[in-house]
Short mmCIF file of C-alpha atoms and ligand atoms in Angstrom, two decimals:
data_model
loop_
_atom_site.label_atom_id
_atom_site.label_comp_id
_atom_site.label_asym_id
_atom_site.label_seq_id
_atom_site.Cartn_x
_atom_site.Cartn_y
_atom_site.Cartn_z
CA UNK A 1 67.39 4.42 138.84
CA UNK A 2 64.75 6.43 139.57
CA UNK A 3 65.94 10.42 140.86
CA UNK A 4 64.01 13.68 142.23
CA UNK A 5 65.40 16.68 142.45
CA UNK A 6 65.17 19.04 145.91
CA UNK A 7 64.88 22.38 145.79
CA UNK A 8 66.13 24.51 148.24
CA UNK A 9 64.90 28.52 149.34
CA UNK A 10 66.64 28.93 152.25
CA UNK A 11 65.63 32.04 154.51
CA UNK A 12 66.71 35.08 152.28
CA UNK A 13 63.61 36.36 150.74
CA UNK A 14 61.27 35.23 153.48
CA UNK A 15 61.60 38.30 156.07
CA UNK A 16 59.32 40.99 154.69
CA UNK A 17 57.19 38.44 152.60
CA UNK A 18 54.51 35.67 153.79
CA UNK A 19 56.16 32.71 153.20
CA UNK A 20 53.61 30.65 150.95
CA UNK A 21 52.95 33.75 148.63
CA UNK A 22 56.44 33.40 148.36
CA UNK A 23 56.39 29.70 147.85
CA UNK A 24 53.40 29.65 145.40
CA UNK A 25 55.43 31.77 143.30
CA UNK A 26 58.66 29.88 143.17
CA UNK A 27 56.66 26.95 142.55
CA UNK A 28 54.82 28.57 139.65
CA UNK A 29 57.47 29.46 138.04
CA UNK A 30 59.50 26.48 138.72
CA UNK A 31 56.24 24.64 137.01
CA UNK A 32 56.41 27.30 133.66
CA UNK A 33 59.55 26.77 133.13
CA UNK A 34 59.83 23.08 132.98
CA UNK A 35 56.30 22.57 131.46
CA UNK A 36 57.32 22.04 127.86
CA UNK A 37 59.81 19.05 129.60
CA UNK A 38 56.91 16.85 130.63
CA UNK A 39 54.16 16.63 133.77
CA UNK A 40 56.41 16.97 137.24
CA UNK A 41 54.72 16.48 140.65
CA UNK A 42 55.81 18.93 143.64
CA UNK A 43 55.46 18.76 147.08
CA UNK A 44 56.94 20.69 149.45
CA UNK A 45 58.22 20.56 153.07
CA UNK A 46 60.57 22.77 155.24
CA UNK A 47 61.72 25.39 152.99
CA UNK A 48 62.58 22.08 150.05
CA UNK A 49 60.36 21.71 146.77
CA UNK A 50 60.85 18.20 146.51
CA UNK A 51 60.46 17.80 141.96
CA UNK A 52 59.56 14.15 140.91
CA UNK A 53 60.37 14.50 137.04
CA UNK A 54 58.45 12.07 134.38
CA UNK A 55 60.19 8.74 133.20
CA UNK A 56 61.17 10.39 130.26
CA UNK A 57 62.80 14.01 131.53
CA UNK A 58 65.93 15.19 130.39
CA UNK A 59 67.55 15.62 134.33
CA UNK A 60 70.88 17.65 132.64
CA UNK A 61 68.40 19.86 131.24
CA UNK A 62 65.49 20.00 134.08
CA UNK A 63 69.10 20.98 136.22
CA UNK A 64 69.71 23.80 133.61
CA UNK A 65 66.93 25.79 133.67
CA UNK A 66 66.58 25.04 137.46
CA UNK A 67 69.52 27.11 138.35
CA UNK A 68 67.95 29.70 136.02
CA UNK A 69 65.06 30.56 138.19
CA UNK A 70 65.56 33.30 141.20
CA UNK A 71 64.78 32.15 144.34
CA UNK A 72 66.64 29.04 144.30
CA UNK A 73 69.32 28.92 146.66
CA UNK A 74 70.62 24.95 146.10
CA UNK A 75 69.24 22.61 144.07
CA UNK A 76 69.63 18.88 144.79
CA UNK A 77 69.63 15.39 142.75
CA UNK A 78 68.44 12.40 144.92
CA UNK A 79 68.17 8.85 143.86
CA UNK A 80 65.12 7.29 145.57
CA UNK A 81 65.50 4.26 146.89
CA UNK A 82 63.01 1.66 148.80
CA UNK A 83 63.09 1.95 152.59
CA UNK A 84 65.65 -0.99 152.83
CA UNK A 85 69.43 -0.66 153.65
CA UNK A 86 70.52 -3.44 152.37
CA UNK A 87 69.60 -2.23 148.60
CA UNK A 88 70.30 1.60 149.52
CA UNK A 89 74.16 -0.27 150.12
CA UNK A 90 73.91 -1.74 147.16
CA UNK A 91 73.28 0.95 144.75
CA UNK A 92 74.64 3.57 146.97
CA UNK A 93 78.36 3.49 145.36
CA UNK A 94 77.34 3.43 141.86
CA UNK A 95 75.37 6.23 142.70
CA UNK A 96 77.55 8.23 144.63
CA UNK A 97 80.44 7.61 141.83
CA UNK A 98 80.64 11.02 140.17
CA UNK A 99 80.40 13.00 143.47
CA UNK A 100 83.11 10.90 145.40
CA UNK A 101 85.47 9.62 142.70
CA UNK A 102 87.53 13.24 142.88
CA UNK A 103 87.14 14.07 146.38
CA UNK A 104 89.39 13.37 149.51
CA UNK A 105 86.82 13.94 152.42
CA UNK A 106 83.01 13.42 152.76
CA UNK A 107 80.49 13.07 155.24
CA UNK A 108 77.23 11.08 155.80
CA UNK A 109 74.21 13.45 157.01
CA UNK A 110 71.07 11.31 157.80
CA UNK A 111 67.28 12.40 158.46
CA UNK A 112 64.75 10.14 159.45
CA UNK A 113 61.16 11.28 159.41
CA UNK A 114 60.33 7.92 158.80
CA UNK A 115 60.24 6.73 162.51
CA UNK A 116 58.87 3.10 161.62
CA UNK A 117 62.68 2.52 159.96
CA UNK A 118 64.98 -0.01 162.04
CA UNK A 119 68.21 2.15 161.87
CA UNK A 120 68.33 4.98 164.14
CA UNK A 121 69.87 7.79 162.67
CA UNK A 122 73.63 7.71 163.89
CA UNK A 123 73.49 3.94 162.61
CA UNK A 124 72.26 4.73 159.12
CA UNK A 125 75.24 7.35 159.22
CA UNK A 126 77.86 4.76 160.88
CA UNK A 127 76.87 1.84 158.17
CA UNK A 128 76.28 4.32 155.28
CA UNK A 129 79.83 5.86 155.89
CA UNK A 130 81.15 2.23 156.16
CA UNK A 131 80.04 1.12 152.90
CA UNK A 132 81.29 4.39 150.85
CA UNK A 133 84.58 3.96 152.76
CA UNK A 134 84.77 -0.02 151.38
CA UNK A 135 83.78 1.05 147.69
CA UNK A 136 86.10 4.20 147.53
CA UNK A 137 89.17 3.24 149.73
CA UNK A 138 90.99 6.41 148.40
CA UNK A 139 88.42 8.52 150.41
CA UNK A 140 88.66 9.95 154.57
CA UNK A 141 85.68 10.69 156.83
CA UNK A 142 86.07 14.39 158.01
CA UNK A 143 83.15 15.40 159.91
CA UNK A 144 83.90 19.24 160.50
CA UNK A 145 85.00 20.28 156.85
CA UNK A 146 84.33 17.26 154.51
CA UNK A 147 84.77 18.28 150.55
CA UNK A 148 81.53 16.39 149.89
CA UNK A 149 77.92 15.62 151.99
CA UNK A 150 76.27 12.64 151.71
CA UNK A 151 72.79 12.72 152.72
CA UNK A 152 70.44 10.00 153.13
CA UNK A 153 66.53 10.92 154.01
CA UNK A 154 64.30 8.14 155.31
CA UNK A 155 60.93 9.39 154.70
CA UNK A 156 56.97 8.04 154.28
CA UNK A 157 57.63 6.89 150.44
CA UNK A 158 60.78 6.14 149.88
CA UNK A 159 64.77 6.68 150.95
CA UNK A 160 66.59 9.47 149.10
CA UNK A 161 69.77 9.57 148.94
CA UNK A 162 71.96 12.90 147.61
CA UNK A 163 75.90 14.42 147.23
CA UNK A 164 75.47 16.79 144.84
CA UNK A 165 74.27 20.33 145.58
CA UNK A 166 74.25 22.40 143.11
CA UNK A 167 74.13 26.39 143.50
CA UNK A 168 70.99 27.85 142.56
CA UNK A 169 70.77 31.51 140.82
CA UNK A 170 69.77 33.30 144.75
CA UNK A 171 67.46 36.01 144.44
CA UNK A 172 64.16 36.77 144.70
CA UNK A 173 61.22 34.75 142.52
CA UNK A 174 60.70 37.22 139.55
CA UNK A 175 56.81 38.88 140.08
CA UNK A 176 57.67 38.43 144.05
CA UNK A 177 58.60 42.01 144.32
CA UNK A 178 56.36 44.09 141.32
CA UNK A 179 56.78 44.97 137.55
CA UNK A 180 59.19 47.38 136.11
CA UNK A 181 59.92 48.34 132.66
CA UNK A 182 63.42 48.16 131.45
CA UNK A 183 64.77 50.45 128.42
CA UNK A 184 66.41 47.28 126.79
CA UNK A 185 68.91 48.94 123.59
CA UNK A 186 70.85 46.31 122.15
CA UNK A 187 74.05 47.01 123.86
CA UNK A 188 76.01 45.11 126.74
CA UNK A 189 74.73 47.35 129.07
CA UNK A 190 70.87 47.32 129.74
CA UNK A 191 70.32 43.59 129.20
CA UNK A 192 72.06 42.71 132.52
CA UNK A 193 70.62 45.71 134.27
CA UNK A 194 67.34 44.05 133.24
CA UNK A 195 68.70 40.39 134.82
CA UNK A 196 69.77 42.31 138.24
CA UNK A 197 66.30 43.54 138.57
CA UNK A 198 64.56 40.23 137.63
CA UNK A 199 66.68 38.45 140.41
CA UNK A 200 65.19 40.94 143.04
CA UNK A 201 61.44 39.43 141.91
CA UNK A 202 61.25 41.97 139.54
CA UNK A 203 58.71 41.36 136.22
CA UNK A 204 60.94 42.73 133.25
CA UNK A 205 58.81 43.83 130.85
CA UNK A 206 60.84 46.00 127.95
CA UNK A 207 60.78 48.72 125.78
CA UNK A 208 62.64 49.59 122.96
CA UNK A 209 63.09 52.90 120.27
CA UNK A 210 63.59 52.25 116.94
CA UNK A 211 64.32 54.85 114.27
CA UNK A 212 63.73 53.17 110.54
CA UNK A 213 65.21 53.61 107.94
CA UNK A 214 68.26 55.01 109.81
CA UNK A 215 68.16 51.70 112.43
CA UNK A 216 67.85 48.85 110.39
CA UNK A 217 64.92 45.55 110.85
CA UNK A 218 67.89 43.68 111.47
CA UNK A 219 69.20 46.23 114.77
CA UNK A 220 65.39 45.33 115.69
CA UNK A 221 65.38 41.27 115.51
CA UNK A 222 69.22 41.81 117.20
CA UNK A 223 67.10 43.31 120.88
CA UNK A 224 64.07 40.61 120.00
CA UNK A 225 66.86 38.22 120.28
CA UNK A 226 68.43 40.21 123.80
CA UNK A 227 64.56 39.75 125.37
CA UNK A 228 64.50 35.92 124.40
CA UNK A 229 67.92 35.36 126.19
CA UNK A 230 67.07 37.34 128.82
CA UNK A 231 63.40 35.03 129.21
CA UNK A 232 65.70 32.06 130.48
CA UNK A 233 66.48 34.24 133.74
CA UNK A 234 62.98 37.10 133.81
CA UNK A 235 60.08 34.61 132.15
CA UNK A 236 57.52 35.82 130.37
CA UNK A 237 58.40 39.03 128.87
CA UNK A 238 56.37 42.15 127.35
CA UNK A 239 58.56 43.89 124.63
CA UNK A 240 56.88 47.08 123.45
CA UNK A 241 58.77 48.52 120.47
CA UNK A 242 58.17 52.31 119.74
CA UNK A 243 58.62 54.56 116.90
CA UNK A 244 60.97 56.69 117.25
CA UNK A 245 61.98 58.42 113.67
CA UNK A 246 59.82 61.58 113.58
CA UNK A 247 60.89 62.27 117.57
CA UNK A 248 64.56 62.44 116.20
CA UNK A 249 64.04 64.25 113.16
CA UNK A 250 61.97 67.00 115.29
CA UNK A 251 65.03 67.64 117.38
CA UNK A 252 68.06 67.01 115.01
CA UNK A 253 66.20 69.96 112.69
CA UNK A 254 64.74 71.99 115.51
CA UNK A 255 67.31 71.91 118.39
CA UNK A 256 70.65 72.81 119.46
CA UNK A 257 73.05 69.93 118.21
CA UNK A 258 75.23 69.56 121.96
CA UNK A 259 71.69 69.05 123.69
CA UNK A 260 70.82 66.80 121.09
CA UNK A 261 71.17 63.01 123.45
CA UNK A 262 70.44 64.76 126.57
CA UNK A 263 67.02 66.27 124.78
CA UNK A 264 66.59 62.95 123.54
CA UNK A 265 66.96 60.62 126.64
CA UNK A 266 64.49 62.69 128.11
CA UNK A 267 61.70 62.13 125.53
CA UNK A 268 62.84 58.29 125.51
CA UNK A 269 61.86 58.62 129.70
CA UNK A 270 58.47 60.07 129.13
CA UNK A 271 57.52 57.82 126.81
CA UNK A 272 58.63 54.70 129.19
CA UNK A 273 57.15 56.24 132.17
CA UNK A 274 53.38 56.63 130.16
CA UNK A 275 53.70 52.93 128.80
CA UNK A 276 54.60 52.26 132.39
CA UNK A 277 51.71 53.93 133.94
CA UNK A 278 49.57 52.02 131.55
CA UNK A 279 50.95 48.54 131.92
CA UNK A 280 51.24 49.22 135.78
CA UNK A 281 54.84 48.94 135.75
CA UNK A 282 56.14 50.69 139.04
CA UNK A 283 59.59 51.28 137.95
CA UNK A 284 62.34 52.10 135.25
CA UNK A 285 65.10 50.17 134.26
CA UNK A 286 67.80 51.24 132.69
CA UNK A 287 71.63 50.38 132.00
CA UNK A 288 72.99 53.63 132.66
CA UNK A 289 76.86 53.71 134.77
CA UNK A 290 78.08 56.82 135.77
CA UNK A 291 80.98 58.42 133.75
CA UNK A 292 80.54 55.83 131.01
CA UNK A 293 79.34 58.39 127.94
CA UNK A 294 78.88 61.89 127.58
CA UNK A 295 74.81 61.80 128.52
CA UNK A 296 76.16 59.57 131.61
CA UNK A 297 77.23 62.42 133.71
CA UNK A 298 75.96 63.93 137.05
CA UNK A 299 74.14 66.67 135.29
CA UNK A 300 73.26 64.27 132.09
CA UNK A 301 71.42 61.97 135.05
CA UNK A 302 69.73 64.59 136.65
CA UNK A 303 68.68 66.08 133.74
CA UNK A 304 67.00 62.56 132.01
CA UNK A 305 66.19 62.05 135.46
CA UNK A 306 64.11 65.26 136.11
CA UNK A 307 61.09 64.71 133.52
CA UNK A 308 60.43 60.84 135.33
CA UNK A 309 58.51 60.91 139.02
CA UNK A 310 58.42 56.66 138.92
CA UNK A 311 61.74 55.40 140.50
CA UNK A 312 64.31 54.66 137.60
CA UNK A 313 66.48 51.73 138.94
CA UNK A 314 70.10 51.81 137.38
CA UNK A 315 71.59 48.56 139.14
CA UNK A 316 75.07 49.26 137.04
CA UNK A 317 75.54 52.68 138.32
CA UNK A 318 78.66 51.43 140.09
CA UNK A 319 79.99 49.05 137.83
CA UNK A 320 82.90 49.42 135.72
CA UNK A 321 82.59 48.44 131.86
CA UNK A 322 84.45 45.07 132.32
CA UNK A 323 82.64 44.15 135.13
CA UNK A 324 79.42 44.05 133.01
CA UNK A 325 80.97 42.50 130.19
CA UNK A 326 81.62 39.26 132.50
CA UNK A 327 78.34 39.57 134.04
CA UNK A 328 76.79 39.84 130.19
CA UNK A 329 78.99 36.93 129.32
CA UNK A 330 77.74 34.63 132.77
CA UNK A 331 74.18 35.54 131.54
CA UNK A 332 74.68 34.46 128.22
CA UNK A 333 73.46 37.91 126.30
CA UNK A 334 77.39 38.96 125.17
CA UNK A 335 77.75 37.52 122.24
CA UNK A 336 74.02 39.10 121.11
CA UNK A 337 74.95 41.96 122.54
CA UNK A 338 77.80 42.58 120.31
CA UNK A 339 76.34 41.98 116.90
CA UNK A 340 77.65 45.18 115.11
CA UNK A 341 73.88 46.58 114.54
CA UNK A 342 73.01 50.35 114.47
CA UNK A 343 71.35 51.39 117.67
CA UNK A 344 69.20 55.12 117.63
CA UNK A 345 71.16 56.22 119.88
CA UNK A 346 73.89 56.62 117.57
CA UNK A 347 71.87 58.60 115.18
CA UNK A 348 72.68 62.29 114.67
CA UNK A 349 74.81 62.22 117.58
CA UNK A 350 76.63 65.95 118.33
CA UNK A 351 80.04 66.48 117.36
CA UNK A 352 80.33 67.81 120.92
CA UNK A 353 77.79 66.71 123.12
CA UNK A 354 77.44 69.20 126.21
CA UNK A 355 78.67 67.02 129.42
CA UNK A 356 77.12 69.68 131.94
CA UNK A 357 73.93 70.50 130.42
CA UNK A 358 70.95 72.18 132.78
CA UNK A 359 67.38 72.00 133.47
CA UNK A 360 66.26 75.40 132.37
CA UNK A 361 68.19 75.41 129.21
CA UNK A 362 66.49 72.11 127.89
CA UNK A 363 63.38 72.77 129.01
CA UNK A 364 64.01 76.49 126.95
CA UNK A 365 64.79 74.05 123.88
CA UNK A 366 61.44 71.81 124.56
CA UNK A 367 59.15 74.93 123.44
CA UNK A 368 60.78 74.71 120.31
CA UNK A 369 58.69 71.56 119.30
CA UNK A 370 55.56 69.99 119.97
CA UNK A 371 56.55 67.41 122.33
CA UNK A 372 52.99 66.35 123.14
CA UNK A 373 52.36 65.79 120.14
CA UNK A 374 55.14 64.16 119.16
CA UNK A 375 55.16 61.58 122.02
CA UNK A 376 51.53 60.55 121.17
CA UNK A 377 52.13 59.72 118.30
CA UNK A 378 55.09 57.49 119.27
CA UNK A 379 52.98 56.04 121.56
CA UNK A 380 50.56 55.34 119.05
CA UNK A 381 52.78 53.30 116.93
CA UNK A 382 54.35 50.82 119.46
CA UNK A 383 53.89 47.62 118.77
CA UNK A 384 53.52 44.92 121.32
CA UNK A 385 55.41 41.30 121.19
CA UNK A 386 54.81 38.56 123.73
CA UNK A 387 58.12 36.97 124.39
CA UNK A 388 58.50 33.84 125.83
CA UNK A 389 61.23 31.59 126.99
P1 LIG B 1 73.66 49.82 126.56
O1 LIG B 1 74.87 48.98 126.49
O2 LIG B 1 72.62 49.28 127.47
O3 LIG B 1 73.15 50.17 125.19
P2 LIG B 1 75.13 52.25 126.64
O4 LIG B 1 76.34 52.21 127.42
O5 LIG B 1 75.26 52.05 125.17
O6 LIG B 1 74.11 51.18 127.23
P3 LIG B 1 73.48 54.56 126.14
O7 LIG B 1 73.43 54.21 124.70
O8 LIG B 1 73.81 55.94 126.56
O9 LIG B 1 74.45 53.61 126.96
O10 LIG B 1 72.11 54.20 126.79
C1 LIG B 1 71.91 54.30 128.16
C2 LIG B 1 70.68 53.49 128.51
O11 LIG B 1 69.55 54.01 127.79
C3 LIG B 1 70.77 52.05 128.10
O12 LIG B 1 71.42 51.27 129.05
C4 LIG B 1 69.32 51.68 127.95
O13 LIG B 1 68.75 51.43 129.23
C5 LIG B 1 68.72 52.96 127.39
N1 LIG B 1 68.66 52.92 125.90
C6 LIG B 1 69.59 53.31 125.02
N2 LIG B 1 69.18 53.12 123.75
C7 LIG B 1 67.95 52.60 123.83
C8 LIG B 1 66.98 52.18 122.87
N3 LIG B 1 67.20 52.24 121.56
N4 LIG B 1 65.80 51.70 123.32
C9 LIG B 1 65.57 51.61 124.65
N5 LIG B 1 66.43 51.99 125.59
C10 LIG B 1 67.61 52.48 125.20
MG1 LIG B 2 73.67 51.76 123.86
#
């Protein structure tokens, strides 16, 4: 039997946007991601991408990555049928099997753009609804609240006929809204701030600090990893991965020990916000909750924040610890995320890190290095990694 799959957009992300921008995108990125699963044709017609996979596509797996892609509100499997009732009756149960076996209610819902068809609509419903209720005698008709919709479209090629709708991911298509740069480490925390901002039609591109020989190649291919999971929901991603050893050193053996993280977030900022500038990325990302670690504070915040003038987006601001630890688990990044690997921000951390620490008084400790200096040549060592899904 042959199937397509519908697409569905809904209204959500249409307000401020033109709508076929909008739809070119979707559609683009509905076409990258199921490229390496053979040649798909696409149409599309009142907010529906209607997806007519090759013979040979694995629909379980086109279904998969489907509800991976932002933007997608419901996606639906239709068998397609010729324009004759008689055989649409006589497939129909076998079809419908899976969908109707478990349920108590349902509902017929017919569409026919296909004027030249015999059956009016309200027929096609009546006779439709009359066969399902022969093959599954178990089953009622509730038209108000039915536990499962039946739809049957008559159009110009073909009849297609539907009952499961499956939930897509929601969200915006990723590029829709810009490119932002998230500070991916390789805990729980920053990988699924990086997914919240790719299902507003973010880009994620991401940058990481690495601080050999005290973080280890291993703590390195552990966040490579993170940006390849993360792929399935962003795309495409640009991993930039910066040195970050002499940067440390400089303010472990020049600074004062409490401001050491603080002193150290903030260099970690200027360097995103240059590679941002550079790679016209018009936003941070980071994982950052308030309360959650000492550098996590009010005053920590404001003082990371102060040395950045692009936004820095922390969608988990709010969120408790467990609450991203289920999201990190739904996204599939957990059990990555908990490889016991050495991160640099657990380098030469203070004994008692200051939890109120103040402009002025960092600032005072900057002049004791050569920060310029320092962050140029960090920025001269990144190296850049395509990653994609
Ligand atoms: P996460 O689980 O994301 O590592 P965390 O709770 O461990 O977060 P911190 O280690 O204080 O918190 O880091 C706060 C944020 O700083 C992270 O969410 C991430 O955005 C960024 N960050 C931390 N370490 C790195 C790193 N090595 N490279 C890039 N960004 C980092
Ligand atoms: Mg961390």
């Amino acid at each position: 039997m042959k199937e397509i799959i519908l697409v569905k957009y809904g209204e959500i992300a249409l307000k401020g946007l033109n709508k076929s921008t909008f739809e070119d995108m979707l559609q683009k990125n509905i076409k990258r991601r199921l490229k390496k699963l053979g040649t798909f044709g696409f149409y599309r017609r009142q907010s529906t991408i209607y997806i007519t996979p090759p013979e040979e596509a694995d629909i379980d797996e086109v279904i998969n990555r489907l509800q991976k892609i932002f933007g997608i509100s419901a996606i639906q499997r239709c068998a397609v049928f010729p324009k004759d009732f008689s055989v649409i009756a006589e497939h129909a149960p076998e079809y419908l099997r899976e969908a109707l076996e478990g349920a108590k209610t349902f509902k017929v819902e017919s569409k026919r753009s296909d004027k030249a068809f015999p059956m009016k609509t309200p027929e096609i419903q009546q006779e439709l609804g009359a066969v399902i209720l022969d093959a599954f005698p178990h089953i009622g008709v509730d038209v108000h609240e039915p536990e499962v919709t039946v739809r049957l479209e008559i159009r110009d090629n073909g009849a297609y006929l539907s009952a499961l709708r499956i939930p897509g991911a929601g969200g915006m298509p990723v590029g829709s809204s810009g490119k932002s740069l998230l500070m991916l480490s390789g805990g729980i925390d920053s990988p699924v701030a990086g997914y919240m901002m790719a299902k507003r039609g973010l880009i994620v591109d991401c940058i990481h600090y690495v601080s050999p020989p005290y973080t280890s190649e291993r703590a390195r291919m552990k966040v490579e990893a993170l940006c390849e999971k993360l792929t399935d929901w962003c795309g495409n991603i640009v991993f930039y991965c910066v040195p970050f050893t002499e940067l440390q050193e400089a303010l472990r053996d020049n600074c004062p020990e409490e401001l050491f993280t603080v002193l150290m977030r903030r260099f970690m900022m200027r360097i995103a916000e240059r590679v941002a500038r550079r790679t016209r990325c018009q936003a941070l990302v980071t994982g950052e909750s308030i309360g959650q670690v000492a550098s996590q504070t009010m005053d920590g915040l404001t003082c990371t924040n102060a040395v950045c003038s692009l936004p820095v987006f922390r969608p988990l601001i709010g969120f408790d610890k467990t609450e991203i630890m289920d999201y990190a688990e739904r996204i599939g990044t957990y059990e990555t995320s908990i490889l016991p690997y050495e991160d640099c921000c657990t380098i030469f951390t203070p004994r008692h890190p200051q939890t109120k620490p103040r402009v002025d008084q960092l600032e005072q400790s900057e002049t004791l290095l050569d920060g310029e200096a320092l962050i140029e040549r960090a920025l001269t060592g990144i190296e850049v990694v395509d990653i994609r899904p």
